[in-house]
mmCIF file of C-alpha atoms in Angstrom:
data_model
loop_
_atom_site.group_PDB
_atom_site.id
_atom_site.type_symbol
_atom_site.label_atom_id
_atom_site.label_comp_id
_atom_site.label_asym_id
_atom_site.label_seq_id
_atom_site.Cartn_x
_atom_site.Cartn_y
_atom_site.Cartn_z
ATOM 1 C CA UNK A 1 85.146 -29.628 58.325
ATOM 2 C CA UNK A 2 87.981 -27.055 58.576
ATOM 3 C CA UNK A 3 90.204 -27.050 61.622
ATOM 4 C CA UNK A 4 89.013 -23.278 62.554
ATOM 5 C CA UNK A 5 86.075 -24.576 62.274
ATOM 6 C CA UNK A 6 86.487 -26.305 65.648
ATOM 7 C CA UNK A 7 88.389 -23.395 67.388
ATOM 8 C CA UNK A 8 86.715 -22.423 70.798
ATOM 9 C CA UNK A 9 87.248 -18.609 72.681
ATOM 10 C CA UNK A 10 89.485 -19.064 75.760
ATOM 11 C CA UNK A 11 90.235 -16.745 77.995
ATOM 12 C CA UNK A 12 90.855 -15.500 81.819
ATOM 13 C CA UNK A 13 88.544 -13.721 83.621
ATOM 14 C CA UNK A 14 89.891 -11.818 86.552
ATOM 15 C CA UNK A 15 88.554 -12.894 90.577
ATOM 16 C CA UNK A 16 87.033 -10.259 91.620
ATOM 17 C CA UNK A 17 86.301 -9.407 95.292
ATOM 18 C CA UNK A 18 82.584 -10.514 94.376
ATOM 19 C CA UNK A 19 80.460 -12.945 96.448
ATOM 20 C CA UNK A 20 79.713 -14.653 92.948
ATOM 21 C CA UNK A 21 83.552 -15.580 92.156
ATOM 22 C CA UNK A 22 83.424 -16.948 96.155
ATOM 23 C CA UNK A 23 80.393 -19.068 95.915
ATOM 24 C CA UNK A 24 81.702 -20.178 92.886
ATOM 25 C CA UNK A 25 84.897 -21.553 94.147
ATOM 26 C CA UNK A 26 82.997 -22.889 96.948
ATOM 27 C CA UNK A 27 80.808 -25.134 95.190
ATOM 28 C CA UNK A 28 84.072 -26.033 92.729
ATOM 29 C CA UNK A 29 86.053 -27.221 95.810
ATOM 30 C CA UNK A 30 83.190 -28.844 97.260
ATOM 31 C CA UNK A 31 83.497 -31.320 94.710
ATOM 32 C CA UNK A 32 85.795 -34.542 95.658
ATOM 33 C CA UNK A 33 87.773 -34.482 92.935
ATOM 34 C CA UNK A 34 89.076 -30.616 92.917
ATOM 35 C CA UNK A 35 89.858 -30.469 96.993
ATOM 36 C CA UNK A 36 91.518 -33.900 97.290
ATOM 37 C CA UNK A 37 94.231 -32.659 94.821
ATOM 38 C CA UNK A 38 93.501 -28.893 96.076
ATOM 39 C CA UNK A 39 92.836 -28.715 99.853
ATOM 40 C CA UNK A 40 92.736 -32.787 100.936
ATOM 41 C CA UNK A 41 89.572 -31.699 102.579
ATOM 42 C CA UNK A 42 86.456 -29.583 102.123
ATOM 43 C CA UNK A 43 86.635 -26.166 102.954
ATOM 44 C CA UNK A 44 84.054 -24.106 104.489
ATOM 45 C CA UNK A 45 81.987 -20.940 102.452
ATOM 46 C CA UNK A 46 83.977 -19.205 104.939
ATOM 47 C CA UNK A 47 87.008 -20.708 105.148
ATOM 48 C CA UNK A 48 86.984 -20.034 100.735
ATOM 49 C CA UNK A 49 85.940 -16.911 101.206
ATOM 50 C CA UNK A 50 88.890 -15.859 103.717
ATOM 51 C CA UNK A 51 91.701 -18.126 101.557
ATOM 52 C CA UNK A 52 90.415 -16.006 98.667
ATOM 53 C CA UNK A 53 90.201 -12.593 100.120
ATOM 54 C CA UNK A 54 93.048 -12.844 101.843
ATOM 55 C CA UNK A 55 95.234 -13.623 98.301
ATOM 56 C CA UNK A 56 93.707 -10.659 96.895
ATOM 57 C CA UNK A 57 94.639 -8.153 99.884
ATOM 58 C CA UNK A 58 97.920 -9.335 99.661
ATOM 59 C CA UNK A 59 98.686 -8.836 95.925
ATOM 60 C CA UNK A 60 101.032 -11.246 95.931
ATOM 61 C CA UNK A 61 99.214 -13.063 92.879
ATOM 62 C CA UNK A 62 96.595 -12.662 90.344
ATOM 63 C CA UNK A 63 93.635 -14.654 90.436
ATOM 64 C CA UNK A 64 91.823 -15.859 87.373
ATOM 65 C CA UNK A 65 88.899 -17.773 85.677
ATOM 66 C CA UNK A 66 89.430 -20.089 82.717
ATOM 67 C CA UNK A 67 86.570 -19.385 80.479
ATOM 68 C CA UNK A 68 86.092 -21.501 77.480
ATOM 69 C CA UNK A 69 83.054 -20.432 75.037
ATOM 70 C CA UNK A 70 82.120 -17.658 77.855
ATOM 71 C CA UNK A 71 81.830 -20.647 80.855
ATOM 72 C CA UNK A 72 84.015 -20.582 83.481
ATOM 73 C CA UNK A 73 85.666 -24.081 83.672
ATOM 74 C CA UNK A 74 88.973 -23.692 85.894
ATOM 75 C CA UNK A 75 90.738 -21.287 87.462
ATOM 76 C CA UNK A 76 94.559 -20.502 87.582
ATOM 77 C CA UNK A 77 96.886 -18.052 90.172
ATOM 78 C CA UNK A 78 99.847 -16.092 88.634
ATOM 79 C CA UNK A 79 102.358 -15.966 91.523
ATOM 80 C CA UNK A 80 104.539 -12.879 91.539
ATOM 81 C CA UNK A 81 108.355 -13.611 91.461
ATOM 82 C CA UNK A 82 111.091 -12.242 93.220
ATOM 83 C CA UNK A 83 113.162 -10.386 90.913
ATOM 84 C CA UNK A 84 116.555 -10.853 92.800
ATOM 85 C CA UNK A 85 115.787 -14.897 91.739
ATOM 86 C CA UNK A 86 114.774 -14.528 88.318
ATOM 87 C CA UNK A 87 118.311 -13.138 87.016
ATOM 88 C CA UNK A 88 120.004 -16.331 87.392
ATOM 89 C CA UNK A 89 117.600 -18.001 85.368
ATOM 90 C CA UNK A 90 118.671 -15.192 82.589
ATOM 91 C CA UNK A 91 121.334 -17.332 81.370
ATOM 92 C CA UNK A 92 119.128 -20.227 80.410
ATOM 93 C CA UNK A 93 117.646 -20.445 76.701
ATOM 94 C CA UNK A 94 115.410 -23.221 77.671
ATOM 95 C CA UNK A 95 114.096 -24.748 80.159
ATOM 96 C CA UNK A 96 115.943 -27.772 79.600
ATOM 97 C CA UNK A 97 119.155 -26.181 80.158
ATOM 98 C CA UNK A 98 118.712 -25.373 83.956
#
């Protein structure tokens, strides 16, 4: 077997102001696993919908699925920066320099 053999297709998928992407999350942080490292607690359809929503009116971050041979398996949030901040960190090479 050749090593691209065993490649898989992964890619984001952008949240969408859909009910699907909502109901989704809902039933991912229903589980115990994802909202007692995510929320400590289950949240409401509603209270998903509104956390959601709300991050998306705001623009403050991009929201996105992780889908891995076209099934959405995670999701991640790309935070915006403040741009004032990120020039001190122009004088690092590495990470392990800070």
């Amino acid at each position: 077997m050749k090593v691209g053999d065993m490649m898989s297709k992964i890619d984001l998928i952008e949240f969408t102001d859909e009910k699907d992407n909502y109901e989704l999350m809902y039933k991912w942080c229903g589980q115990e696993f994802i909202y007692e490292w995510f929320e400590q607690r289950k949240l409401s359809y509603e209270e998903i919908e509104n956390k959601y929503k709300n991050k998306l009116l705001a623009n403050q971050q991009q929201l996105f699925f992780i889908n891995y041979n076209d099934n959405k398996i995670g999701f991640v949030q790309i935070y915006k920066y403040d741009d004032k901040k990120s020039k001190a960190f122009i004088k690092y090479d590495s990470i392990y320099q800070y």
